[in-house]
mmCIF file of C-alpha atoms and ligand atoms in Angstrom:
data_model
loop_
_atom_site.group_PDB
_atom_site.id
_atom_site.type_symbol
_atom_site.label_atom_id
_atom_site.label_comp_id
_atom_site.label_asym_id
_atom_site.label_seq_id
_atom_site.Cartn_x
_atom_site.Cartn_y
_atom_site.Cartn_z
ATOM 1 C CA MET A 1 9.525 -7.374 4.819
ATOM 2 C CA PRO A 2 6.601 -8.109 6.808
ATOM 3 C CA GLY A 3 6.238 -7.271 10.302
ATOM 4 C CA ILE A 4 5.473 -11.226 10.794
ATOM 5 C CA GLU A 5 9.185 -12.102 10.605
ATOM 6 C CA PHE A 6 9.720 -10.469 14.192
ATOM 7 C CA PHE A 7 6.733 -11.491 16.066
ATOM 8 C CA GLY A 8 6.750 -12.858 19.486
ATOM 9 C CA GLU A 9 6.905 -11.694 22.717
ATOM 10 C CA GLU A 10 5.882 -8.707 22.931
ATOM 11 C CA GLU A 11 2.492 -8.785 20.895
ATOM 12 C CA ARG A 12 1.699 -11.912 23.622
ATOM 13 C CA ARG A 13 1.717 -9.290 26.176
ATOM 14 C CA GLN A 14 -0.230 -7.032 24.157
ATOM 15 C CA VAL A 15 -2.577 -9.481 23.437
ATOM 16 C CA MET A 16 -2.427 -10.737 27.028
ATOM 17 C CA ASP A 17 -3.907 -7.470 28.485
ATOM 18 C CA VAL A 18 -7.059 -7.320 26.355
ATOM 19 C CA LEU A 19 -7.516 -11.169 27.222
ATOM 20 C CA ASP A 20 -7.017 -10.253 30.720
ATOM 21 C CA THR A 21 -10.242 -8.547 30.708
ATOM 22 C CA GLY A 22 -12.016 -10.116 27.982
ATOM 23 C CA VAL A 23 -12.864 -6.091 26.053
ATOM 24 C CA MET A 24 -12.752 -7.326 22.520
ATOM 25 C CA PHE A 25 -14.451 -4.327 21.751
ATOM 26 C CA ARG A 26 -13.063 -0.682 21.143
ATOM 27 C CA TYR A 27 -15.459 1.453 22.043
ATOM 28 C CA ASN A 28 -17.114 1.976 25.947
ATOM 29 C CA HIS A 29 -16.988 -0.701 29.095
ATOM 30 C CA ASP A 30 -14.589 2.009 30.457
ATOM 31 C CA ALA A 31 -15.502 -0.032 33.899
ATOM 32 C CA GLU A 32 -14.339 -3.566 32.698
ATOM 33 C CA ARG A 33 -11.580 -2.437 30.499
ATOM 34 C CA LYS A 34 -9.003 -2.292 33.372
ATOM 35 C CA GLY A 35 -7.402 1.352 31.298
ATOM 36 C CA HIS A 36 -6.690 -1.273 28.328
ATOM 37 C CA TRP A 37 -7.451 1.151 24.937
ATOM 38 C CA LYS A 38 -5.535 -0.950 22.309
ATOM 39 C CA ALA A 39 -7.188 0.759 19.300
ATOM 40 C CA LEU A 40 -7.054 4.043 21.064
ATOM 41 C CA GLU A 41 -3.169 3.188 21.651
ATOM 42 C CA PHE A 42 -2.657 1.714 18.094
ATOM 43 C CA GLU A 43 -4.098 4.892 16.465
ATOM 44 C CA LYS A 44 -1.732 7.035 18.736
ATOM 45 C CA SER A 45 0.994 5.142 18.093
ATOM 46 C CA VAL A 46 0.610 5.249 14.150
ATOM 47 C CA ALA A 47 -0.126 8.850 14.602
ATOM 48 C CA ASP A 48 2.974 9.831 16.691
ATOM 49 C CA PHE A 49 4.689 8.144 13.892
ATOM 50 C CA VAL A 50 4.237 9.774 10.902
ATOM 51 C CA GLY A 51 3.250 13.298 12.607
ATOM 52 C CA ALA A 52 -0.441 13.147 11.862
ATOM 53 C CA LYS A 53 -2.854 14.869 13.969
ATOM 54 C CA TYR A 54 -5.548 12.491 13.234
ATOM 55 C CA ALA A 55 -5.450 8.412 12.982
ATOM 56 C CA HIS A 56 -8.398 5.879 13.022
ATOM 57 C CA SER A 57 -8.024 2.091 12.879
ATOM 58 C CA VAL A 58 -10.181 -0.411 10.992
ATOM 59 C CA SER A 59 -10.861 -3.594 9.974
ATOM 60 C CA SER A 60 -8.145 -3.509 7.122
ATOM 61 C CA GLY A 61 -6.581 -1.820 4.503
ATOM 62 C CA SER A 62 -8.778 -1.939 2.080
ATOM 63 C CA THR A 63 -11.663 -0.809 4.403
ATOM 64 C CA ALA A 64 -9.255 2.382 5.139
ATOM 65 C CA VAL A 65 -9.141 3.161 1.747
ATOM 66 C CA ALA A 66 -13.456 2.874 1.143
ATOM 67 C CA THR A 67 -13.691 4.927 4.561
ATOM 68 C CA ALA A 68 -11.179 7.894 3.473
ATOM 69 C CA LEU A 69 -13.127 8.037 0.116
ATOM 70 C CA ALA A 70 -16.144 7.916 1.877
ATOM 71 C CA ALA A 71 -15.335 10.600 5.107
ATOM 72 C CA CYS A 72 -13.766 12.573 2.202
ATOM 73 C CA GLY A 73 -16.988 12.656 0.029
ATOM 74 C CA VAL A 74 -15.972 10.787 -2.769
ATOM 75 C CA GLY A 75 -19.222 8.562 -4.128
ATOM 76 C CA TYR A 76 -21.324 7.889 -6.852
ATOM 77 C CA GLY A 77 -20.737 8.974 -10.387
ATOM 78 C CA ASP A 78 -17.908 10.491 -9.133
ATOM 79 C CA GLU A 79 -14.429 9.620 -11.227
ATOM 80 C CA VAL A 80 -11.028 8.763 -8.963
ATOM 81 C CA ILE A 81 -7.713 8.135 -11.018
ATOM 82 C CA VAL A 82 -6.323 5.474 -10.253
ATOM 83 C CA PRO A 83 -2.422 3.452 -11.226
ATOM 84 C CA PRO A 84 -2.878 0.032 -13.056
ATOM 85 C CA PHE A 85 0.262 -1.053 -10.727
ATOM 86 C CA THR A 86 -1.521 -1.853 -7.456
ATOM 87 C CA TYR A 87 -3.229 -4.259 -5.069
ATOM 88 C CA ILE A 88 -6.589 -4.585 -6.626
ATOM 89 C CA ALA A 89 -7.666 -3.655 -3.356
ATOM 90 C CA THR A 90 -7.148 -0.311 -4.500
ATOM 91 C CA ILE A 91 -9.839 -0.492 -7.371
ATOM 92 C CA GLU A 92 -12.331 -2.311 -5.250
ATOM 93 C CA ALA A 93 -12.220 0.690 -2.659
ATOM 94 C CA VAL A 94 -13.464 2.719 -5.656
ATOM 95 C CA LEU A 95 -15.972 0.177 -6.737
ATOM 96 C CA TRP A 96 -16.950 0.117 -3.794
ATOM 97 C CA VAL A 97 -18.356 3.954 -2.817
ATOM 98 C CA GLY A 98 -19.955 3.630 -6.341
ATOM 99 C CA ALA A 99 -17.063 5.643 -7.751
ATOM 100 C CA ILE A 100 -15.604 5.149 -11.122
ATOM 101 C CA PRO A 101 -11.872 4.329 -11.329
ATOM 102 C CA VAL A 102 -10.233 5.715 -14.204
ATOM 103 C CA PHE A 103 -6.395 4.347 -14.730
ATOM 104 C CA ALA A 104 -3.647 7.064 -15.467
ATOM 105 C CA GLU A 105 0.048 5.913 -16.369
ATOM 106 C CA ILE A 106 2.572 5.048 -13.843
ATOM 107 C CA ASP A 107 6.237 6.264 -14.495
ATOM 108 C CA GLU A 108 9.801 5.225 -13.813
ATOM 109 C CA THR A 109 9.208 5.776 -9.946
ATOM 110 C CA LEU A 110 6.446 2.643 -10.167
ATOM 111 C CA ASN A 111 3.808 5.071 -9.426
ATOM 112 C CA LEU A 112 1.206 7.601 -10.636
ATOM 113 C CA SER A 113 2.865 10.405 -12.702
ATOM 114 C CA PRO A 114 2.401 14.155 -12.606
ATOM 115 C CA GLU A 115 1.442 13.590 -16.887
ATOM 116 C CA GLY A 116 -0.498 10.658 -16.716
ATOM 117 C CA ILE A 117 -2.556 11.978 -13.662
ATOM 118 C CA GLN A 118 -2.933 15.296 -15.925
ATOM 119 C CA ALA A 119 -3.851 12.977 -18.999
ATOM 120 C CA VAL A 120 -7.370 11.736 -17.707
ATOM 121 C CA ILE A 121 -8.777 14.499 -15.655
ATOM 122 C CA SER A 122 -12.392 15.205 -16.672
ATOM 123 C CA PRO A 123 -14.982 17.533 -15.115
ATOM 124 C CA LYS A 124 -16.034 14.650 -12.871
ATOM 125 C CA THR A 125 -12.938 13.813 -11.649
ATOM 126 C CA LYS A 126 -12.761 14.185 -7.690
ATOM 127 C CA ALA A 127 -9.928 12.804 -6.395
ATOM 128 C CA VAL A 128 -6.463 10.906 -6.988
ATOM 129 C CA LEU A 129 -5.866 7.511 -5.258
ATOM 130 C CA LEU A 130 -2.624 7.998 -5.523
ATOM 131 C CA VAL A 131 -0.583 4.151 -4.289
ATOM 132 C CA GLN A 132 3.351 4.205 -3.013
ATOM 133 C CA MET A 133 3.846 0.895 -4.582
ATOM 134 C CA CYS A 134 6.738 -1.346 -2.946
ATOM 135 C CA GLY A 135 7.652 1.484 -0.302
ATOM 136 C CA ALA A 136 8.579 4.008 -2.223
ATOM 137 C CA MET A 137 7.496 7.710 -3.020
ATOM 138 C CA ALA A 138 5.814 8.792 -6.047
ATOM 139 C CA LYS A 139 6.878 12.523 -7.337
ATOM 140 C CA MET A 140 5.092 14.484 -4.896
ATOM 141 C CA GLU A 141 5.471 18.204 -5.056
ATOM 142 C CA GLU A 142 4.316 18.087 -9.248
ATOM 143 C CA ILE A 143 1.692 15.688 -8.161
ATOM 144 C CA VAL A 144 0.218 18.170 -5.395
ATOM 145 C CA GLN A 145 0.288 20.700 -7.990
ATOM 146 C CA VAL A 146 -1.586 18.976 -10.765
ATOM 147 C CA CYS A 147 -4.403 17.820 -7.861
ATOM 148 C CA GLN A 148 -4.549 21.655 -6.940
ATOM 149 C CA ALA A 149 -4.665 23.020 -10.226
ATOM 150 C CA ASN A 150 -7.633 21.009 -11.287
ATOM 151 C CA ASN A 151 -9.225 21.563 -7.795
ATOM 152 C CA VAL A 152 -9.052 17.328 -7.729
ATOM 153 C CA MET A 153 -8.355 16.258 -3.803
ATOM 154 C CA LEU A 154 -5.705 13.595 -3.330
ATOM 155 C CA ILE A 155 -6.287 10.606 -1.573
ATOM 156 C CA GLU A 156 -3.479 8.351 -0.912
ATOM 157 C CA ASP A 157 -3.270 4.997 -0.519
ATOM 158 C CA SER A 158 -0.200 3.923 1.471
ATOM 159 C CA ALA A 159 -0.821 0.658 2.262
ATOM 160 C CA GLN A 160 2.218 -0.334 1.504
ATOM 161 C CA ALA A 161 4.228 2.542 2.106
ATOM 162 C CA LEU A 162 4.247 3.260 6.260
ATOM 163 C CA GLY A 163 7.430 4.690 6.964
ATOM 164 C CA ALA A 164 8.365 5.738 3.382
ATOM 165 C CA SER A 165 8.809 9.962 3.208
ATOM 166 C CA TYR A 166 9.886 12.005 0.847
ATOM 167 C CA LYS A 167 12.091 15.251 2.198
ATOM 168 C CA GLY A 168 10.840 13.918 5.152
ATOM 169 C CA LYS A 169 7.431 13.846 5.083
ATOM 170 C CA PHE A 170 5.478 10.572 5.282
ATOM 171 C CA ALA A 171 3.510 8.830 2.817
ATOM 172 C CA GLY A 172 0.014 9.769 4.312
ATOM 173 C CA LEU A 173 0.453 13.030 4.960
ATOM 174 C CA TRP A 174 0.688 14.694 1.317
ATOM 175 C CA GLY A 175 -3.283 14.604 0.615
ATOM 176 C CA ARG A 176 -6.816 15.163 2.147
ATOM 177 C CA MET A 177 -6.639 11.543 4.094
ATOM 178 C CA GLY A 178 -3.471 8.712 3.759
ATOM 179 C CA CYS A 179 -4.242 4.872 4.175
ATOM 180 C CA TYR A 180 -2.266 2.190 5.903
ATOM 181 C CA SER A 181 -2.341 -1.521 6.209
ATOM 182 C CA PHE A 182 -1.694 -3.756 8.182
ATOM 183 C CA ASP A 183 -2.343 -7.522 7.032
ATOM 184 C CA PHE A 184 -0.164 -10.201 7.277
ATOM 185 C CA PHE A 185 2.168 -9.484 4.565
ATOM 186 C CA LYS A 186 3.072 -5.531 5.516
ATOM 187 C CA ILE A 187 5.601 -3.660 7.341
ATOM 188 C CA THR A 188 3.638 -3.816 10.437
ATOM 189 C CA THR A 189 0.796 -6.393 10.991
ATOM 190 C CA CYS A 190 -1.481 -6.949 13.042
ATOM 191 C CA GLY A 191 -3.483 -9.549 11.330
ATOM 192 C CA GLU A 192 -5.703 -7.962 9.241
ATOM 193 C CA GLY A 193 -6.042 -3.934 10.069
ATOM 194 C CA GLY A 194 -5.696 -0.655 8.559
ATOM 195 C CA VAL A 195 -5.204 3.035 9.704
ATOM 196 C CA VAL A 196 -6.380 6.063 8.397
ATOM 197 C CA VAL A 197 -4.512 9.410 9.229
ATOM 198 C CA THR A 198 -5.858 12.622 8.714
ATOM 199 C CA ASP A 199 -4.706 16.734 9.641
ATOM 200 C CA ASP A 200 -8.275 17.466 9.494
ATOM 201 C CA GLU A 201 -10.783 16.983 12.448
ATOM 202 C CA GLN A 202 -13.797 16.940 10.583
ATOM 203 C CA LEU A 203 -12.305 13.835 8.063
ATOM 204 C CA TYR A 204 -11.261 12.027 11.293
ATOM 205 C CA HIS A 205 -14.678 12.589 13.047
ATOM 206 C CA ASN A 206 -15.852 11.414 9.156
ATOM 207 C CA ALA A 207 -13.654 8.507 9.549
ATOM 208 C CA ASP A 208 -14.711 7.695 13.087
ATOM 209 C CA MET A 209 -18.693 7.764 11.921
ATOM 210 C CA PHE A 210 -18.496 6.040 9.029
ATOM 211 C CA SER A 211 -16.393 2.720 9.833
ATOM 212 C CA ASP A 212 -18.772 2.580 12.991
ATOM 213 C CA HIS A 213 -22.687 2.646 11.240
ATOM 214 C CA GLY A 214 -22.663 6.675 12.073
ATOM 215 C CA HIS A 215 -22.344 6.687 15.804
ATOM 216 C CA ASP A 216 -20.890 9.574 16.755
ATOM 217 C CA HIS A 217 -18.723 8.538 19.725
ATOM 218 C CA VAL A 218 -19.642 11.141 21.534
ATOM 219 C CA GLY A 219 -20.470 10.476 25.251
ATOM 220 C CA ASN A 220 -20.068 7.313 27.344
ATOM 221 C CA ASN A 221 -23.533 5.546 26.701
ATOM 222 C CA ARG A 222 -23.402 3.339 23.866
ATOM 223 C CA GLY A 223 -27.078 3.460 23.667
ATOM 224 C CA ALA A 224 -27.715 7.412 23.884
ATOM 225 C CA GLU A 225 -25.722 8.205 21.148
ATOM 226 C CA LYS A 226 -26.460 10.018 17.869
ATOM 227 C CA HIS A 227 -25.799 8.485 14.602
ATOM 228 C CA PRO A 228 -25.632 11.391 12.376
ATOM 229 C CA VAL A 229 -25.263 9.603 9.010
ATOM 230 C CA LEU A 230 -25.508 5.541 8.101
ATOM 231 C CA GLY A 231 -22.398 3.720 7.796
ATOM 232 C CA ILE A 232 -21.595 0.386 7.838
ATOM 233 C CA ASN A 233 -19.058 -2.127 10.261
ATOM 234 C CA PHE A 234 -15.416 -1.345 9.662
ATOM 235 C CA ARG A 235 -14.144 -1.330 12.698
ATOM 236 C CA ILE A 236 -10.902 -2.613 14.058
ATOM 237 C CA GLY A 237 -10.842 -5.122 17.091
ATOM 238 C CA GLU A 238 -8.510 -4.843 20.198
ATOM 239 C CA PHE A 239 -6.758 -8.133 19.913
ATOM 240 C CA ASN A 240 -5.759 -7.355 15.996
ATOM 241 C CA ALA A 241 -5.098 -3.493 17.403
ATOM 242 C CA ALA A 242 -3.054 -4.717 20.203
ATOM 243 C CA ILE A 243 -0.715 -6.839 17.976
ATOM 244 C CA GLY A 244 -0.322 -3.357 15.904
ATOM 245 C CA LEU A 245 0.232 -1.669 18.547
ATOM 246 C CA ALA A 246 3.615 -4.604 19.676
ATOM 247 C CA GLN A 247 4.341 -4.076 16.073
ATOM 248 C CA MET A 248 4.317 -0.563 15.567
ATOM 249 C CA HIS A 249 7.361 -0.514 18.434
ATOM 250 C CA LYS A 250 9.429 -1.986 16.108
ATOM 251 C CA ILE A 251 8.971 -0.582 12.904
ATOM 252 C CA LYS A 252 11.936 2.245 13.386
ATOM 253 C CA GLN A 253 14.235 -1.199 13.994
ATOM 254 C CA PHE A 254 12.448 -3.187 10.918
ATOM 255 C CA ILE A 255 13.245 -0.130 8.805
ATOM 256 C CA GLU A 256 16.848 0.214 9.576
ATOM 257 C CA ILE A 257 17.498 -3.137 8.862
ATOM 258 C CA GLN A 258 15.208 -3.127 5.510
ATOM 259 C CA ARG A 259 17.526 -0.216 4.548
ATOM 260 C CA LYS A 260 20.929 -2.258 5.145
ATOM 261 C CA ASN A 261 19.896 -5.442 3.289
ATOM 262 C CA LYS A 262 18.871 -3.374 0.367
ATOM 263 C CA ASP A 263 22.045 -1.595 0.300
ATOM 264 C CA ALA A 264 23.943 -4.696 0.351
ATOM 265 C CA MET A 265 21.812 -5.622 -2.795
ATOM 266 C CA VAL A 266 21.868 -2.420 -4.572
ATOM 267 C CA ASP A 267 25.758 -3.147 -4.066
ATOM 268 C CA ALA A 268 25.563 -6.510 -5.622
ATOM 269 C CA LEU A 269 23.615 -6.025 -8.766
ATOM 270 C CA ASN A 270 25.283 -2.180 -9.335
ATOM 271 C CA GLN A 271 28.108 -4.047 -11.807
ATOM 272 C CA SER A 272 25.729 -4.631 -13.990
ATOM 273 C CA ARG A 273 25.137 -2.461 -17.178
ATOM 274 C CA LEU A 274 21.701 -4.017 -17.727
ATOM 275 C CA VAL A 275 20.487 -3.006 -14.622
ATOM 276 C CA GLU A 276 18.388 0.298 -14.240
ATOM 277 C CA PHE A 277 16.961 1.095 -10.435
ATOM 278 C CA ARG A 278 13.431 1.947 -9.645
ATOM 279 C CA HIS A 279 13.557 5.915 -9.469
ATOM 280 C CA ILE A 280 13.029 7.091 -5.972
ATOM 281 C CA PRO A 281 12.638 11.558 -6.061
ATOM 282 C CA ASP A 282 14.236 10.675 -2.696
ATOM 283 C CA GLU A 283 16.603 7.933 -1.355
ATOM 284 C CA SER A 284 16.541 8.684 1.620
ATOM 285 C CA GLY A 285 12.837 7.933 2.429
ATOM 286 C CA ASP A 286 12.363 4.752 0.988
ATOM 287 C CA SER A 287 11.668 2.017 3.503
ATOM 288 C CA ALA A 288 12.973 -0.573 1.601
ATOM 289 C CA THR A 289 10.621 -3.021 1.492
ATOM 290 C CA PHE A 290 12.121 -4.309 -2.160
ATOM 291 C CA LEU A 291 15.084 -3.391 -4.070
ATOM 292 C CA SER A 292 12.991 -2.416 -7.764
ATOM 293 C CA PHE A 293 14.727 -2.305 -11.125
ATOM 294 C CA PHE A 294 14.362 -2.583 -14.808
ATOM 295 C CA LEU A 295 15.730 -4.776 -17.261
ATOM 296 C CA PRO A 296 16.521 -3.436 -21.319
ATOM 297 C CA ASP A 297 13.586 -5.524 -22.283
ATOM 298 C CA GLU A 298 11.075 -7.850 -21.342
ATOM 299 C CA ALA A 299 12.945 -10.920 -22.785
ATOM 300 C CA THR A 300 15.798 -9.724 -20.950
ATOM 301 C CA ALA A 301 13.711 -9.596 -17.888
ATOM 302 C CA ARG A 302 12.406 -12.891 -18.414
ATOM 303 C CA LEU A 303 15.776 -14.473 -18.724
ATOM 304 C CA VAL A 304 16.625 -12.809 -15.864
ATOM 305 C CA VAL A 305 13.871 -14.666 -13.782
ATOM 306 C CA ASP A 306 15.242 -17.769 -15.387
ATOM 307 C CA GLU A 307 18.382 -17.576 -14.020
ATOM 308 C CA MET A 308 17.231 -16.102 -10.679
ATOM 309 C CA LYS A 309 15.160 -19.893 -10.764
ATOM 310 C CA ALA A 310 18.057 -22.218 -11.477
ATOM 311 C CA GLN A 311 20.459 -19.948 -9.383
ATOM 312 C CA GLY A 312 17.688 -21.112 -6.683
ATOM 313 C CA LEU A 313 16.978 -17.206 -5.753
ATOM 314 C CA ASP A 314 13.441 -16.952 -3.537
ATOM 315 C CA ALA A 315 11.248 -13.934 -2.850
ATOM 316 C CA PHE A 316 11.586 -11.751 -6.013
ATOM 317 C CA GLN A 317 8.692 -10.825 -8.518
ATOM 318 C CA TYR A 318 8.489 -10.404 -11.739
ATOM 319 C CA TRP A 319 4.468 -8.620 -11.856
ATOM 320 C CA TYR A 320 3.875 -8.994 -14.997
ATOM 321 C CA ASP A 321 3.014 -12.156 -14.804
ATOM 322 C CA ASN A 322 2.142 -11.903 -10.864
ATOM 323 C CA ASN A 323 -1.889 -12.681 -10.721
ATOM 324 C CA TYR A 324 -2.235 -10.063 -7.953
ATOM 325 C CA HIS A 325 -0.886 -6.605 -8.720
ATOM 326 C CA TYR A 326 -1.130 -5.600 -12.363
ATOM 327 C CA ILE A 327 -3.863 -4.977 -14.566
ATOM 328 C CA LYS A 328 -2.666 -7.746 -17.572
ATOM 329 C CA ASN A 329 -3.929 -10.242 -14.763
ATOM 330 C CA TRP A 330 -7.140 -9.020 -13.303
ATOM 331 C CA ASP A 331 -9.746 -10.786 -15.440
ATOM 332 C CA HIS A 332 -12.251 -10.846 -12.793
ATOM 333 C CA LEU A 333 -12.218 -6.210 -13.062
ATOM 334 C CA THR A 334 -11.757 -6.546 -17.291
ATOM 335 C CA GLY A 335 -14.436 -8.954 -17.902
ATOM 336 C CA LEU A 336 -16.588 -6.673 -15.056
ATOM 337 C CA LYS A 337 -17.349 -9.853 -12.904
ATOM 338 C CA THR A 338 -18.992 -8.626 -10.166
ATOM 339 C CA LEU A 339 -21.601 -10.512 -8.469
ATOM 340 C CA ASN A 340 -24.381 -7.627 -7.947
ATOM 341 C CA PRO A 341 -24.427 -4.198 -10.779
ATOM 342 C CA MET A 342 -21.945 -1.981 -9.923
ATOM 343 C CA PRO A 343 -21.741 1.772 -11.397
ATOM 344 C CA ILE A 344 -19.011 1.256 -13.381
ATOM 345 C CA GLU A 345 -20.249 2.596 -16.629
ATOM 346 C CA THR A 346 -21.140 6.422 -17.299
ATOM 347 C CA GLN A 347 -22.038 7.669 -20.266
ATOM 348 C CA GLU A 348 -19.704 10.432 -19.516
ATOM 349 C CA ARG A 349 -16.853 8.446 -19.276
ATOM 350 C CA PRO A 350 -17.263 5.317 -21.703
ATOM 351 C CA GLN A 351 -14.042 2.698 -20.976
ATOM 352 C CA ASP A 352 -13.705 -0.636 -22.698
ATOM 353 C CA TRP A 353 -12.695 -2.616 -20.056
ATOM 354 C CA SER A 354 -11.997 -5.435 -21.898
ATOM 355 C CA ASN A 355 -9.319 -3.636 -23.362
ATOM 356 C CA ILE A 356 -8.414 -1.094 -20.585
ATOM 357 C CA ARG A 357 -4.912 -2.311 -20.380
ATOM 358 C CA SER A 358 -4.155 -0.684 -23.807
ATOM 359 C CA TYR A 359 -5.190 2.841 -21.891
ATOM 360 C CA VAL A 360 -2.062 2.687 -20.121
ATOM 361 C CA PRO A 361 0.844 1.393 -22.430
ATOM 362 C CA LYS A 362 3.871 3.423 -20.654
ATOM 363 C CA SER A 363 2.762 1.131 -17.169
ATOM 364 C CA ASP A 364 2.827 -1.770 -19.404
ATOM 365 C CA ASN A 365 5.806 -1.352 -21.102
ATOM 366 C CA LEU A 366 7.729 -0.398 -17.606
ATOM 367 C CA ILE A 367 5.824 -3.151 -15.285
ATOM 368 C CA SER A 368 7.242 -6.039 -18.298
ATOM 369 C CA ARG A 369 10.521 -4.769 -17.525
ATOM 370 C CA LEU A 370 10.401 -4.925 -13.517
ATOM 371 C CA ILE A 371 11.758 -7.336 -11.816
ATOM 372 C CA SER A 372 11.311 -6.464 -7.843
ATOM 373 C CA LEU A 373 14.033 -8.088 -4.848
ATOM 374 C CA GLN A 374 12.247 -8.506 -1.261
ATOM 375 C CA VAL A 375 14.084 -7.061 1.694
ATOM 376 C CA LYS A 376 13.442 -9.276 4.329
ATOM 377 C CA ILE A 377 13.961 -8.107 8.129
ATOM 378 C CA GLY A 378 15.337 -11.969 9.073
ATOM 379 C CA TRP A 379 18.008 -12.724 6.784
ATOM 380 C CA THR A 380 21.170 -13.683 8.945
ATOM 381 C CA GLU A 381 24.458 -11.619 7.038
ATOM 382 C CA GLU A 382 25.171 -15.273 5.842
ATOM 383 C CA GLN A 383 21.851 -15.402 4.105
ATOM 384 C CA LEU A 384 22.607 -12.104 2.821
ATOM 385 C CA LYS A 385 25.935 -12.458 1.470
ATOM 386 C CA GLU A 386 25.252 -15.832 -0.625
ATOM 387 C CA ARG A 387 21.739 -13.584 -1.403
ATOM 388 C CA CYS A 388 24.051 -10.882 -3.309
ATOM 389 C CA ALA A 389 26.488 -13.186 -4.542
ATOM 390 C CA LYS A 390 24.060 -15.302 -6.736
ATOM 391 C CA LEU A 391 22.517 -11.777 -7.424
ATOM 392 C CA THR A 392 25.871 -10.792 -9.165
ATOM 393 C CA LYS A 393 26.079 -14.293 -10.925
ATOM 394 C CA VAL A 394 22.892 -14.480 -12.353
ATOM 395 C CA MET A 395 23.291 -10.724 -13.863
ATOM 396 C CA GLU A 396 26.898 -11.696 -14.990
ATOM 397 C CA THR A 397 25.592 -15.038 -16.598
ATOM 398 C CA VAL A 398 22.368 -13.264 -18.694
ATOM 399 C CA GLY A 399 24.970 -10.590 -19.937
ATOM 400 C CA LYS A 400 26.771 -12.611 -21.013
ATOM 401 C CA LYS A 401 24.218 -15.054 -22.502
ATOM 402 C CA ILE A 402 22.426 -11.903 -24.429
ATOM 403 C CA SER A 403 25.671 -10.534 -26.173
ATOM 404 C CA ILE A 404 26.298 -14.015 -28.030
ATOM 405 C CA PRO A 405 24.579 -13.500 -31.269
ATOM 406 C CA ALA A 406 21.432 -15.898 -31.424
HETATM 407 C C1 PLP B 501 -2.504 -4.448 0.795
HETATM 408 C C2 PLP B 501 -3.300 -3.252 0.255
HETATM 409 C C3 PLP B 501 -4.137 -3.487 0.268
HETATM 410 C C4 PLP B 501 -5.300 -3.799 1.211
HETATM 411 O O1 PLP B 501 -4.914 -4.306 2.415
HETATM 412 P P1 PLP B 501 -5.450 -5.463 3.357
HETATM 413 O O2 PLP B 501 -5.654 -4.692 4.497
HETATM 414 O O3 PLP B 501 -4.811 -6.094 2.658
HETATM 415 O O4 PLP B 501 -7.688 -4.866 3.287
HETATM 416 C C5 PLP B 501 -4.408 -1.985 -0.455
HETATM 417 N N1 PLP B 501 -3.846 -0.790 -1.128
HETATM 418 C C6 PLP B 501 -2.338 -1.429 -1.506
HETATM 419 C C7 PLP B 501 -1.976 -1.158 -2.528
HETATM 420 C C8 PLP B 501 -2.160 -2.567 -0.599
HETATM 421 O O5 PLP B 501 -0.722 -2.985 -1.035
#
């Protein structure tokens, strides 16, 4: 899954360009930088890859989401619909711009469902922040429809889904803005970094200004430029962008390997009647960073987890217990543990935060039955074969166990 598995000479060469000039800042310094514009080139490589008109890189995926929200005018008092299965960064970004996260149900796609979104829309809803979890898409056409019918904007946190597509259109291009992460664990990495994409020139300009203190970046003189709005420093540095550029040269290859490795594991699991694969509305557009499947119930899922451990299998997630990606274990959120006051409560939308998980019973059931296998790109044929054999064995063993009356 992570680009860090294929890391080396190309990344080194790109970074050396920056070391040669010492210009680590992404703007200006035209004379000293000897033609090296790593952030600009990185942005172009992402825009070209997904087919976006504009891309702007920032310091992380989290700041990309905050930048997209700000660029789209989402802020104080607005409600933003979010999924309970994501990385907490999605929720933090909403809070950070002063908006209120409102959780909606996911479905078997592991992403927000159109009905789930519809059920929580209120007059205060400004945006749906759709997350494409584990590298695959939601029911995109229906979700776009729900957003349009309710006059709510769609923004995509595609942090985990660079390279995923639905009917040929990439994650990140479906709403007003899309966001990608390039942190250490994502399909392509630059250490720390993020990118926002859009087809709207004004939104692009907004993102470019917001992430650099509101500077307009017009002309070449840092001292003379205007700052039409207030912003913050979410800039990416040239070193990080250089690494991201090297990784983007390899992303097609990464996805190809992932798809091949995923297919092998699908075959290994397919023989078990206990396995129900995640619903992917367009299978051909799966970036294949994970292979996710449901078991009939939580107890069986736990049996499978135990058996996978017993077989010495690594690189899998049982999200229901994992500390990071599901609302069940977000004690900091449900306990409203913030260092500073946050406008998380409004009178129009009183939410019982300590009990917020009970708002999404369908999601809870799905996650309790879900296991995801990571798909690595560095596995040898031998390792992959061994893994597949173990998976088949795990399911056989569990199948036998549960058909024996207790
Ligand atoms: C990784 C991730 C982020 C945050 O990205 P960082 O680059 O780590 O800040 C946001 N949303 C989702 C869904 C993610 O998986």
